[in-house]
Amino acid sequence: MLKVGIVGLPNTGKSTLFNALLQRQIANVAEYPFTTIEPNVGVVQVPDERLQAISEVTGIDTIVPSAIEFIDIAGLVKGAYQGEGLGNQFLGHIREVDALLHLIRVFHNPNVSGEPNPQEDIKIIEEELRQARIEKPTIYVINIDESKLNKEESKYLISKVTHSVRDSVLALSAKLEAELSELSPEERKDFLLELGVESSALDQVIKKCYELLGLITFFTIAKGKSPSAKASEGLRQVQAWPLRAGTTALRASGLVHTDMEKGFIKAEVTSWNKLLEAGNWKLAADKGWVRLEGRDYKIADGDVVEFKFNQ
């Protein structure tokens, strides 16, 4: 599973954001540096409306979303590469992840000294990573007061940070997202409407991390038993699989089960929207929308695949 490390200076709201992502309280949240001593690790489901749509059209209720592992890494400080703060210990954690989510404080906190300075914060973190010879794909997220969300000030801050990093920047209130994560879906929707916000920013953050890792999604529909199951065991589920763009059908089959890769014969493939339009797999095949692909076929985003293999 691919890993995203949440980094930033102390007291930027990393653990609050991590808790919101996992929708439960795991990290020890407090307003002093180095609250997070060991990195907290959690698996976060990737929201994908296509998965639910395939479930509904196939009549299979069990769904398995793709997932990303998020790691809450303690706040870096200036001089970390020389051992300042908790220094090299945490730079070591950063080396182990595939991408970074850099959280930047732009909210005011009376318990934290100094005014927010996003440009300076970015420079400090980037310099520490440069000195430590660490280079990772990075998504930048500014942590803003919830009262300023979707206001001109937040748009100005986003443009200012974007100019500094020359990359896409997202804005959210980690505190608000943590509060939203404790509500039911209905309560969450009502609360967001009151704030004039269409949806939680977390979905956007998760999807952006997924894109940053260069991942696409393909789907499988298990209608009977798994390759490793006993004859008496049944498995009916629709599953989303994260995959590096450009991966072949042969390699993709190995993600589902190693036996499929060893005995690979062919892949039956259709697109998720064609499956929905047809109504089920058989009707899609009757319309000529299910095609046979060989081992070197490169899986496309949104493919629904049934692997044929020698058992």
PDB file of C-alpha atoms in Angstrom:
ATOM      1  CA  MET A   1       0.000   0.000   0.000  1.00  0.00           C
ATOM      2  CA  LEU A   2       1.298   3.442  -0.923  1.00  0.00           C
ATOM      3  CA  LYS A   3       2.061   5.893   1.884  1.00  0.00           C
ATOM      4  CA  VAL A   4       1.527   9.633   2.319  1.00  0.00           C
ATOM      5  CA  GLY A   5       3.323  11.425   5.142  1.00  0.00           C
ATOM      6  CA  ILE A   6       1.720  14.502   6.736  1.00  0.00           C
ATOM      7  CA  VAL A   7       4.488  17.029   7.444  1.00  0.00           C
ATOM      8  CA  GLY A   8       4.776  20.613   8.622  1.00  0.00           C
ATOM      9  CA  LEU A   9       6.118  22.764  11.429  1.00  0.00           C
ATOM     10  CA  PRO A  10       4.917  22.068  14.996  1.00  0.00           C
ATOM     11  CA  ASN A  11       1.339  23.133  15.829  1.00  0.00           C
ATOM     12  CA  THR A  12       0.115  23.399  12.243  1.00  0.00           C
ATOM     13  CA  GLY A  13      -2.766  20.982  12.892  1.00  0.00           C
ATOM     14  CA  LYS A  14      -1.242  17.789  11.477  1.00  0.00           C
ATOM     15  CA  SER A  15      -2.650  15.461  14.126  1.00  0.00           C
ATOM     16  CA  THR A  16      -6.062  17.148  13.928  1.00  0.00           C
ATOM     17  CA  LEU A  17      -6.099  16.588  10.169  1.00  0.00           C
ATOM     18  CA  PHE A  18      -4.914  13.003  10.617  1.00  0.00           C
ATOM     19  CA  ASN A  19      -7.738  12.322  13.069  1.00  0.00           C
ATOM     20  CA  ALA A  20     -10.263  13.794  10.657  1.00  0.00           C
ATOM     21  CA  LEU A  21      -8.934  11.633   7.830  1.00  0.00           C
ATOM     22  CA  LEU A  22      -9.370   8.503   9.887  1.00  0.00           C
ATOM     23  CA  GLN A  23     -12.709   9.736  11.307  1.00  0.00           C
ATOM     24  CA  ARG A  24     -11.709   8.696  14.766  1.00  0.00           C
ATOM     25  CA  GLN A  25      -9.459   9.959  17.543  1.00  0.00           C
ATOM     26  CA  ILE A  26      -6.058   8.311  17.364  1.00  0.00           C
ATOM     27  CA  ALA A  27      -3.335  10.918  17.605  1.00  0.00           C
ATOM     28  CA  ASN A  28      -2.687  12.771  20.846  1.00  0.00           C
ATOM     29  CA  VAL A  29      -3.690  16.352  20.028  1.00  0.00           C
ATOM     30  CA  ALA A  30      -2.290  19.163  22.163  1.00  0.00           C
ATOM     31  CA  GLU A  31      -0.969  22.670  21.602  1.00  0.00           C
ATOM     32  CA  TYR A  32       2.730  22.192  22.215  1.00  0.00           C
ATOM     33  CA  PRO A  33       5.565  20.973  19.987  1.00  0.00           C
ATOM     34  CA  PHE A  34       6.360  17.287  19.525  1.00  0.00           C
ATOM     35  CA  THR A  35       2.963  15.999  20.666  1.00  0.00           C
ATOM     36  CA  THR A  36       3.416  13.279  18.052  1.00  0.00           C
ATOM     37  CA  ILE A  37       6.489  11.316  19.114  1.00  0.00           C
ATOM     38  CA  GLU A  38       5.950   8.143  17.099  1.00  0.00           C
ATOM     39  CA  PRO A  39       4.309   8.532  13.695  1.00  0.00           C
ATOM     40  CA  ASN A  40       0.645   7.599  13.770  1.00  0.00           C
ATOM     41  CA  VAL A  41      -0.366   5.371  10.898  1.00  0.00           C
ATOM     42  CA  GLY A  42      -3.837   4.907   9.468  1.00  0.00           C
ATOM     43  CA  VAL A  43      -5.470   3.495   6.354  1.00  0.00           C
ATOM     44  CA  VAL A  44      -7.889   5.868   4.619  1.00  0.00           C
ATOM     45  CA  GLN A  45     -10.471   4.776   2.052  1.00  0.00           C
ATOM     46  CA  VAL A  46     -10.407   6.627  -1.266  1.00  0.00           C
ATOM     47  CA  PRO A  47     -13.881   8.005  -2.096  1.00  0.00           C
ATOM     48  CA  ASP A  48     -15.064   6.825  -5.520  1.00  0.00           C
ATOM     49  CA  GLU A  49     -18.675   7.209  -6.630  1.00  0.00           C
ATOM     50  CA  ARG A  50     -18.113   4.649  -9.407  1.00  0.00           C
ATOM     51  CA  LEU A  51     -17.697   1.848  -6.875  1.00  0.00           C
ATOM     52  CA  GLN A  52     -21.161   2.390  -5.408  1.00  0.00           C
ATOM     53  CA  ALA A  53     -22.658   2.686  -8.900  1.00  0.00           C
ATOM     54  CA  ILE A  54     -21.177  -0.679  -9.942  1.00  0.00           C
ATOM     55  CA  SER A  55     -22.450  -2.222  -6.702  1.00  0.00           C
ATOM     56  CA  GLU A  56     -25.977  -1.028  -7.437  1.00  0.00           C
ATOM     57  CA  VAL A  57     -26.064  -2.216 -11.050  1.00  0.00           C
ATOM     58  CA  THR A  58     -24.669  -5.658 -10.164  1.00  0.00           C
ATOM     59  CA  GLY A  59     -26.808  -6.113  -7.064  1.00  0.00           C
ATOM     60  CA  ILE A  60     -23.726  -6.897  -4.969  1.00  0.00           C
ATOM     61  CA  ASP A  61     -23.877  -5.001  -1.683  1.00  0.00           C
ATOM     62  CA  THR A  62     -20.345  -5.586  -0.391  1.00  0.00           C
ATOM     63  CA  ILE A  63     -17.855  -3.013  -1.650  1.00  0.00           C
ATOM     64  CA  VAL A  64     -14.125  -2.686  -0.960  1.00  0.00           C
ATOM     65  CA  PRO A  65     -12.690   0.781  -1.710  1.00  0.00           C
ATOM     66  CA  SER A  66      -9.060   1.363  -2.598  1.00  0.00           C
ATOM     67  CA  ALA A  67      -7.000   2.859   0.200  1.00  0.00           C
ATOM     68  CA  ILE A  68      -3.975   4.995   1.014  1.00  0.00           C
ATOM     69  CA  GLU A  69      -1.885   4.812   4.169  1.00  0.00           C
ATOM     70  CA  PHE A  70      -1.452   8.185   5.900  1.00  0.00           C
ATOM     71  CA  ILE A  71       1.322   8.763   8.421  1.00  0.00           C
ATOM     72  CA  ASP A  72       1.222  11.651  10.900  1.00  0.00           C
ATOM     73  CA  ILE A  73       4.877  12.681  11.255  1.00  0.00           C
ATOM     74  CA  ALA A  74       6.012  14.923  14.108  1.00  0.00           C
ATOM     75  CA  GLY A  75       6.627  18.601  13.352  1.00  0.00           C
ATOM     76  CA  LEU A  76       9.961  19.471  11.816  1.00  0.00           C
ATOM     77  CA  VAL A  77      11.867  22.502  13.056  1.00  0.00           C
ATOM     78  CA  LYS A  78      14.638  24.592  11.545  1.00  0.00           C
ATOM     79  CA  GLY A  79      17.876  22.634  11.804  1.00  0.00           C
ATOM     80  CA  ALA A  80      16.174  19.223  11.909  1.00  0.00           C
ATOM     81  CA  TYR A  81      18.724  17.789   9.471  1.00  0.00           C
ATOM     82  CA  GLN A  82      21.405  18.713  12.045  1.00  0.00           C
ATOM     83  CA  GLY A  83      19.467  17.018  14.843  1.00  0.00           C
ATOM     84  CA  GLU A  84      17.449  19.985  16.142  1.00  0.00           C
ATOM     85  CA  GLY A  85      14.080  19.173  17.718  1.00  0.00           C
ATOM     86  CA  LEU A  86      13.626  15.468  17.152  1.00  0.00           C
ATOM     87  CA  GLY A  87      15.597  15.858  13.959  1.00  0.00           C
ATOM     88  CA  ASN A  88      16.904  12.919  11.995  1.00  0.00           C
ATOM     89  CA  GLN A  89      14.479  10.477  13.605  1.00  0.00           C
ATOM     90  CA  PHE A  90      11.585  12.114  11.768  1.00  0.00           C
ATOM     91  CA  LEU A  91      13.479  12.753   8.568  1.00  0.00           C
ATOM     92  CA  GLY A  92      13.927   8.980   8.557  1.00  0.00           C
ATOM     93  CA  HIS A  93      10.146   8.518   8.696  1.00  0.00           C
ATOM     94  CA  ILE A  94       9.771  10.906   5.750  1.00  0.00           C
ATOM     95  CA  ARG A  95      12.208   8.858   3.661  1.00  0.00           C
ATOM     96  CA  GLU A  96       9.893   5.847   3.962  1.00  0.00           C
ATOM     97  CA  VAL A  97       6.781   7.460   2.419  1.00  0.00           C
ATOM     98  CA  ASP A  98       5.862   7.759  -1.261  1.00  0.00           C
ATOM     99  CA  ALA A  99       4.500  11.330  -1.130  1.00  0.00           C
ATOM    100  CA  LEU A 100       4.059  14.226   1.288  1.00  0.00           C
ATOM    101  CA  LEU A 101       1.097  16.291   2.411  1.00  0.00           C
ATOM    102  CA  HIS A 102       2.627  19.580   3.587  1.00  0.00           C
ATOM    103  CA  LEU A 103       0.235  21.288   6.021  1.00  0.00           C
ATOM    104  CA  ILE A 104       0.747  25.039   6.429  1.00  0.00           C
ATOM    105  CA  ARG A 105      -0.730  27.108   9.268  1.00  0.00           C
ATOM    106  CA  VAL A 106      -2.532  30.305   8.330  1.00  0.00           C
ATOM    107  CA  PHE A 107      -4.937  30.333  11.288  1.00  0.00           C
ATOM    108  CA  HIS A 108      -4.376  32.400  14.434  1.00  0.00           C
ATOM    109  CA  ASN A 109      -3.767  30.521  17.666  1.00  0.00           C
ATOM    110  CA  PRO A 110      -3.177  32.373  20.968  1.00  0.00           C
ATOM    111  CA  ASN A 111      -1.275  29.346  22.282  1.00  0.00           C
ATOM    112  CA  VAL A 112       1.268  29.459  19.456  1.00  0.00           C
ATOM    113  CA  SER A 113       3.836  32.263  19.347  1.00  0.00           C
ATOM    114  CA  GLY A 114       4.195  34.348  16.214  1.00  0.00           C
ATOM    115  CA  GLU A 115       1.881  35.275  13.389  1.00  0.00           C
ATOM    116  CA  PRO A 116       1.254  32.790  10.573  1.00  0.00           C
ATOM    117  CA  ASN A 117       3.864  33.117   7.842  1.00  0.00           C
ATOM    118  CA  PRO A 118       3.119  30.492   5.173  1.00  0.00           C
ATOM    119  CA  GLN A 119       5.971  31.471   2.857  1.00  0.00           C
ATOM    120  CA  GLU A 120       8.535  31.215   5.649  1.00  0.00           C
ATOM    121  CA  ASP A 121       7.075  27.898   6.846  1.00  0.00           C
ATOM    122  CA  ILE A 122       7.362  26.466   3.339  1.00  0.00           C
ATOM    123  CA  LYS A 123      10.978  27.647   3.056  1.00  0.00           C
ATOM    124  CA  ILE A 124      11.929  26.028   6.377  1.00  0.00           C
ATOM    125  CA  ILE A 125      10.452  22.628   5.537  1.00  0.00           C
ATOM    126  CA  GLU A 126      11.783  22.609   1.979  1.00  0.00           C
ATOM    127  CA  GLU A 127      15.266  23.583   3.159  1.00  0.00           C
ATOM    128  CA  GLU A 128      15.293  20.802   5.763  1.00  0.00           C
ATOM    129  CA  LEU A 129      14.259  18.255   3.139  1.00  0.00           C
ATOM    130  CA  ARG A 130      16.836  19.607   0.677  1.00  0.00           C
ATOM    131  CA  GLN A 131      19.631  19.416   3.232  1.00  0.00           C
ATOM    132  CA  ALA A 132      18.564  15.867   4.064  1.00  0.00           C
ATOM    133  CA  ARG A 133      18.503  15.061   0.315  1.00  0.00           C
ATOM    134  CA  ILE A 134      14.841  14.061   0.430  1.00  0.00           C
ATOM    135  CA  GLU A 135      12.689  14.718  -2.613  1.00  0.00           C
ATOM    136  CA  LYS A 136       9.067  13.552  -2.697  1.00  0.00           C
ATOM    137  CA  PRO A 137       5.979  14.528  -4.704  1.00  0.00           C
ATOM    138  CA  THR A 138       4.097  16.980  -2.475  1.00  0.00           C
ATOM    139  CA  ILE A 139       0.582  18.331  -2.060  1.00  0.00           C
ATOM    140  CA  TYR A 140       0.304  21.644  -0.185  1.00  0.00           C
ATOM    141  CA  VAL A 141      -2.672  22.210   2.116  1.00  0.00           C
ATOM    142  CA  ILE A 142      -3.255  25.449   4.015  1.00  0.00           C
ATOM    143  CA  ASN A 143      -4.992  25.121   7.371  1.00  0.00           C
ATOM    144  CA  ILE A 144      -7.265  28.155   7.665  1.00  0.00           C
ATOM    145  CA  ASP A 145      -9.818  29.530  10.145  1.00  0.00           C
ATOM    146  CA  GLU A 146     -13.216  28.028   9.322  1.00  0.00           C
ATOM    147  CA  SER A 147     -14.724  31.539   9.321  1.00  0.00           C
ATOM    148  CA  LYS A 148     -12.543  32.420   6.325  1.00  0.00           C
ATOM    149  CA  LEU A 149     -13.311  29.372   4.188  1.00  0.00           C
ATOM    150  CA  ASN A 150     -14.542  30.247   0.694  1.00  0.00           C
ATOM    151  CA  LYS A 151     -13.995  33.934   1.434  1.00  0.00           C
ATOM    152  CA  GLU A 152     -11.800  36.355  -0.512  1.00  0.00           C
ATOM    153  CA  GLU A 153      -9.078  36.082   2.118  1.00  0.00           C
ATOM    154  CA  SER A 154      -8.789  32.313   1.671  1.00  0.00           C
ATOM    155  CA  LYS A 155      -8.643  32.719  -2.115  1.00  0.00           C
ATOM    156  CA  TYR A 156      -5.881  35.301  -1.684  1.00  0.00           C
ATOM    157  CA  LEU A 157      -3.904  32.993   0.619  1.00  0.00           C
ATOM    158  CA  ILE A 158      -4.254  30.087  -1.801  1.00  0.00           C
ATOM    159  CA  SER A 159      -2.983  32.211  -4.686  1.00  0.00           C
ATOM    160  CA  LYS A 160      -0.110  33.504  -2.550  1.00  0.00           C
ATOM    161  CA  VAL A 161       1.008  30.016  -1.511  1.00  0.00           C
ATOM    162  CA  THR A 162       0.492  28.687  -5.040  1.00  0.00           C
ATOM    163  CA  HIS A 163       2.846  31.391  -6.316  1.00  0.00           C
ATOM    164  CA  SER A 164       5.465  30.269  -3.773  1.00  0.00           C
ATOM    165  CA  VAL A 165       5.346  26.560  -4.593  1.00  0.00           C
ATOM    166  CA  ARG A 166       4.188  26.755  -8.234  1.00  0.00           C
ATOM    167  CA  ASP A 167       1.885  23.841  -7.601  1.00  0.00           C
ATOM    168  CA  SER A 168      -1.756  23.208  -6.761  1.00  0.00           C
ATOM    169  CA  VAL A 169      -2.792  24.201  -3.245  1.00  0.00           C
ATOM    170  CA  LEU A 170      -5.872  23.171  -1.278  1.00  0.00           C
ATOM    171  CA  ALA A 171      -7.426  24.990   1.678  1.00  0.00           C
ATOM    172  CA  LEU A 172      -9.324  23.546   4.619  1.00  0.00           C
ATOM    173  CA  SER A 173      -9.962  23.962   8.310  1.00  0.00           C
ATOM    174  CA  ALA A 174      -8.554  20.871  10.032  1.00  0.00           C
ATOM    175  CA  LYS A 175     -10.548  21.731  13.164  1.00  0.00           C
ATOM    176  CA  LEU A 176     -13.782  21.919  11.177  1.00  0.00           C
ATOM    177  CA  GLU A 177     -13.017  18.679   9.325  1.00  0.00           C
ATOM    178  CA  ALA A 178     -12.356  16.919  12.642  1.00  0.00           C
ATOM    179  CA  GLU A 179     -15.713  18.136  13.975  1.00  0.00           C
ATOM    180  CA  LEU A 180     -17.476  17.073  10.773  1.00  0.00           C
ATOM    181  CA  SER A 181     -15.973  13.593  10.981  1.00  0.00           C
ATOM    182  CA  GLU A 182     -17.855  13.010  14.237  1.00  0.00           C
ATOM    183  CA  LEU A 183     -21.261  13.775  12.681  1.00  0.00           C
ATOM    184  CA  SER A 184     -23.603  11.459  10.830  1.00  0.00           C
ATOM    185  CA  PRO A 185     -23.711  11.923   7.016  1.00  0.00           C
ATOM    186  CA  GLU A 186     -27.062  13.751   7.311  1.00  0.00           C
ATOM    187  CA  GLU A 187     -25.831  16.058  10.084  1.00  0.00           C
ATOM    188  CA  ARG A 188     -22.625  16.710   8.157  1.00  0.00           C
ATOM    189  CA  LYS A 189     -24.547  17.726   5.045  1.00  0.00           C
ATOM    190  CA  ASP A 190     -26.768  20.135   7.007  1.00  0.00           C
ATOM    191  CA  PHE A 191     -23.775  21.652   8.800  1.00  0.00           C
ATOM    192  CA  LEU A 192     -21.919  22.242   5.529  1.00  0.00           C
ATOM    193  CA  LEU A 193     -24.988  23.890   4.013  1.00  0.00           C
ATOM    194  CA  GLU A 194     -25.129  26.297   6.965  1.00  0.00           C
ATOM    195  CA  LEU A 195     -21.488  27.194   6.331  1.00  0.00           C
ATOM    196  CA  GLY A 196     -22.096  27.657   2.625  1.00  0.00           C
ATOM    197  CA  VAL A 197     -19.681  24.830   1.802  1.00  0.00           C
ATOM    198  CA  GLU A 198     -20.721  22.192  -0.726  1.00  0.00           C
ATOM    199  CA  SER A 199     -18.719  19.259   0.616  1.00  0.00           C
ATOM    200  CA  SER A 200     -15.981  18.237   3.010  1.00  0.00           C
ATOM    201  CA  ALA A 201     -12.515  19.188   1.808  1.00  0.00           C
ATOM    202  CA  LEU A 202     -11.167  15.824   2.959  1.00  0.00           C
ATOM    203  CA  ASP A 203     -12.470  13.976  -0.102  1.00  0.00           C
ATOM    204  CA  GLN A 204     -10.631  16.435  -2.312  1.00  0.00           C
ATOM    205  CA  VAL A 205      -7.436  16.024  -0.285  1.00  0.00           C
ATOM    206  CA  ILE A 206      -7.594  12.212  -0.458  1.00  0.00           C
ATOM    207  CA  LYS A 207      -8.297  12.224  -4.200  1.00  0.00           C
ATOM    208  CA  LYS A 208      -5.476  14.718  -4.802  1.00  0.00           C
ATOM    209  CA  CYS A 209      -3.028  12.494  -2.905  1.00  0.00           C
ATOM    210  CA  TYR A 210      -4.198   9.561  -5.028  1.00  0.00           C
ATOM    211  CA  GLU A 211      -3.490  11.537  -8.210  1.00  0.00           C
ATOM    212  CA  LEU A 212      -0.161  12.737  -6.826  1.00  0.00           C
ATOM    213  CA  LEU A 213       0.937   9.123  -6.436  1.00  0.00           C
ATOM    214  CA  GLY A 214       0.174   8.538 -10.121  1.00  0.00           C
ATOM    215  CA  LEU A 215      -2.580   6.051  -9.342  1.00  0.00           C
ATOM    216  CA  ILE A 216      -5.574   4.946 -11.368  1.00  0.00           C
ATOM    217  CA  THR A 217      -8.396   2.627 -10.307  1.00  0.00           C
ATOM    218  CA  PHE A 218      -9.710  -0.566 -11.832  1.00  0.00           C
ATOM    219  CA  PHE A 219     -12.590  -2.657 -10.531  1.00  0.00           C
ATOM    220  CA  THR A 220     -13.280  -6.361 -10.089  1.00  0.00           C
ATOM    221  CA  ILE A 221     -16.583  -8.092  -9.451  1.00  0.00           C
ATOM    222  CA  ALA A 222     -16.359 -11.293  -7.410  1.00  0.00           C
ATOM    223  CA  LYS A 223     -19.537 -13.280  -8.014  1.00  0.00           C
ATOM    224  CA  GLY A 224     -18.609 -16.571  -6.392  1.00  0.00           C
ATOM    225  CA  LYS A 225     -15.603 -17.879  -4.522  1.00  0.00           C
ATOM    226  CA  SER A 226     -12.108 -16.455  -4.420  1.00  0.00           C
ATOM    227  CA  PRO A 227      -9.215 -18.401  -6.008  1.00  0.00           C
ATOM    228  CA  SER A 228      -7.891 -19.342  -2.566  1.00  0.00           C
ATOM    229  CA  ALA A 229     -11.273 -20.157  -1.030  1.00  0.00           C
ATOM    230  CA  LYS A 230     -12.589 -23.610  -0.243  1.00  0.00           C
ATOM    231  CA  ALA A 231     -15.502 -24.843  -2.342  1.00  0.00           C
ATOM    232  CA  SER A 232     -17.905 -24.109   0.488  1.00  0.00           C
ATOM    233  CA  GLU A 233     -16.777 -20.499   0.849  1.00  0.00           C
ATOM    234  CA  GLY A 234     -18.475 -17.783  -1.202  1.00  0.00           C
ATOM    235  CA  LEU A 235     -17.270 -14.282  -1.950  1.00  0.00           C
ATOM    236  CA  ARG A 236     -19.476 -11.632  -3.530  1.00  0.00           C
ATOM    237  CA  GLN A 237     -18.014  -8.151  -3.613  1.00  0.00           C
ATOM    238  CA  VAL A 238     -17.127  -5.227  -5.854  1.00  0.00           C
ATOM    239  CA  GLN A 239     -13.603  -3.999  -5.237  1.00  0.00           C
ATOM    240  CA  ALA A 240     -11.599  -0.959  -6.322  1.00  0.00           C
ATOM    241  CA  TRP A 241      -7.882  -1.532  -6.847  1.00  0.00           C
ATOM    242  CA  PRO A 242      -5.241   1.238  -6.875  1.00  0.00           C
ATOM    243  CA  LEU A 243      -2.738   0.813  -9.671  1.00  0.00           C
ATOM    244  CA  ARG A 244       0.175   2.753 -11.123  1.00  0.00           C
ATOM    245  CA  ALA A 245      -0.756   4.184 -14.506  1.00  0.00           C
ATOM    246  CA  GLY A 246       0.725   2.049 -17.291  1.00  0.00           C
ATOM    247  CA  THR A 247       0.550  -1.262 -15.386  1.00  0.00           C
ATOM    248  CA  THR A 248      -0.162  -4.320 -17.533  1.00  0.00           C
ATOM    249  CA  ALA A 249      -3.085  -6.711 -17.129  1.00  0.00           C
ATOM    250  CA  LEU A 250      -0.655  -9.435 -16.053  1.00  0.00           C
ATOM    251  CA  ARG A 251       0.738  -7.361 -13.182  1.00  0.00           C
ATOM    252  CA  ALA A 252      -2.730  -6.126 -12.230  1.00  0.00           C
ATOM    253  CA  SER A 253      -3.992  -9.703 -11.952  1.00  0.00           C
ATOM    254  CA  GLY A 254      -1.265 -10.385  -9.397  1.00  0.00           C
ATOM    255  CA  LEU A 255      -2.683  -7.662  -7.163  1.00  0.00           C
ATOM    256  CA  VAL A 256      -5.995  -9.505  -7.044  1.00  0.00           C
ATOM    257  CA  HIS A 257      -4.377 -12.902  -6.428  1.00  0.00           C
ATOM    258  CA  THR A 258      -0.952 -14.367  -7.143  1.00  0.00           C
ATOM    259  CA  ASP A 259      -2.577 -17.470  -8.690  1.00  0.00           C
ATOM    260  CA  MET A 260      -4.139 -15.234 -11.344  1.00  0.00           C
ATOM    261  CA  GLU A 261      -0.761 -13.869 -12.390  1.00  0.00           C
ATOM    262  CA  LYS A 262       0.862 -17.319 -12.432  1.00  0.00           C
ATOM    263  CA  GLY A 263      -1.882 -18.867 -14.564  1.00  0.00           C
ATOM    264  CA  PHE A 264      -2.907 -15.778 -16.543  1.00  0.00           C
ATOM    265  CA  ILE A 265      -4.763 -16.534 -19.793  1.00  0.00           C
ATOM    266  CA  LYS A 266      -6.589 -13.319 -20.685  1.00  0.00           C
ATOM    267  CA  ALA A 267      -8.590 -10.440 -19.251  1.00  0.00           C
ATOM    268  CA  GLU A 268     -12.196  -9.648 -20.079  1.00  0.00           C
ATOM    269  CA  VAL A 269     -12.531  -5.863 -19.896  1.00  0.00           C
ATOM    270  CA  THR A 270     -15.251  -3.244 -20.106  1.00  0.00           C
ATOM    271  CA  SER A 271     -15.451   0.316 -18.814  1.00  0.00           C
ATOM    272  CA  TRP A 272     -17.482   1.120 -15.720  1.00  0.00           C
ATOM    273  CA  ASN A 273     -19.784   3.513 -17.592  1.00  0.00           C
ATOM    274  CA  LYS A 274     -20.489   0.947 -20.329  1.00  0.00           C
ATOM    275  CA  LEU A 275     -21.354  -1.598 -17.631  1.00  0.00           C
ATOM    276  CA  LEU A 276     -23.779   0.878 -16.069  1.00  0.00           C
ATOM    277  CA  GLU A 277     -25.299   1.708 -19.440  1.00  0.00           C
ATOM    278  CA  ALA A 278     -25.801  -1.986 -20.279  1.00  0.00           C
ATOM    279  CA  GLY A 279     -27.235  -2.901 -16.889  1.00  0.00           C
ATOM    280  CA  ASN A 280     -25.122  -5.995 -16.208  1.00  0.00           C
ATOM    281  CA  TRP A 281     -22.049  -7.870 -17.459  1.00  0.00           C
ATOM    282  CA  LYS A 282     -23.949 -10.237 -19.781  1.00  0.00           C
ATOM    283  CA  LEU A 283     -25.809  -7.406 -21.508  1.00  0.00           C
ATOM    284  CA  ALA A 284     -22.553  -5.479 -21.895  1.00  0.00           C
ATOM    285  CA  ALA A 285     -21.021  -8.566 -23.538  1.00  0.00           C
ATOM    286  CA  ASP A 286     -24.061  -8.971 -25.813  1.00  0.00           C
ATOM    287  CA  LYS A 287     -23.597  -5.376 -26.987  1.00  0.00           C
ATOM    288  CA  GLY A 288     -19.937  -6.051 -27.778  1.00  0.00           C
ATOM    289  CA  TRP A 289     -18.716  -3.840 -24.953  1.00  0.00           C
ATOM    290  CA  VAL A 290     -16.701  -6.582 -23.233  1.00  0.00           C
ATOM    291  CA  ARG A 291     -13.410  -7.222 -25.011  1.00  0.00           C
ATOM    292  CA  LEU A 292     -10.598  -9.739 -24.590  1.00  0.00           C
ATOM    293  CA  GLU A 293      -7.173  -8.362 -23.710  1.00  0.00           C
ATOM    294  CA  GLY A 294      -3.800 -10.069 -23.358  1.00  0.00           C
ATOM    295  CA  ARG A 295      -1.104  -9.924 -20.710  1.00  0.00           C
ATOM    296  CA  ASP A 296       0.495  -6.731 -22.101  1.00  0.00           C
ATOM    297  CA  TYR A 297      -2.707  -4.677 -22.146  1.00  0.00           C
ATOM    298  CA  LYS A 298      -2.288  -1.520 -20.051  1.00  0.00           C
ATOM    299  CA  ILE A 299      -5.144  -1.193 -17.578  1.00  0.00           C
ATOM    300  CA  ALA A 300      -7.077   2.083 -17.962  1.00  0.00           C
ATOM    301  CA  ASP A 301      -8.712   4.092 -15.208  1.00  0.00           C
ATOM    302  CA  GLY A 302     -12.292   2.884 -14.709  1.00  0.00           C
ATOM    303  CA  ASP A 303     -11.786  -0.537 -16.310  1.00  0.00           C
ATOM    304  CA  VAL A 304     -13.913  -3.360 -14.913  1.00  0.00           C
ATOM    305  CA  VAL A 305     -11.873  -6.534 -15.323  1.00  0.00           C
ATOM    306  CA  GLU A 306     -12.503 -10.258 -15.046  1.00  0.00           C
ATOM    307  CA  PHE A 307      -9.248 -12.226 -15.177  1.00  0.00           C
ATOM    308  CA  LYS A 308      -9.224 -15.693 -16.748  1.00  0.00           C
ATOM    309  CA  PHE A 309      -6.483 -18.013 -15.529  1.00  0.00           C
ATOM    310  CA  ASN A 310      -5.417 -21.638 -15.128  1.00  0.00           C
ATOM    311  CA  GLN A 311      -5.916 -22.834 -11.565  1.00  0.00           C
TER     312      GLN A 311
END
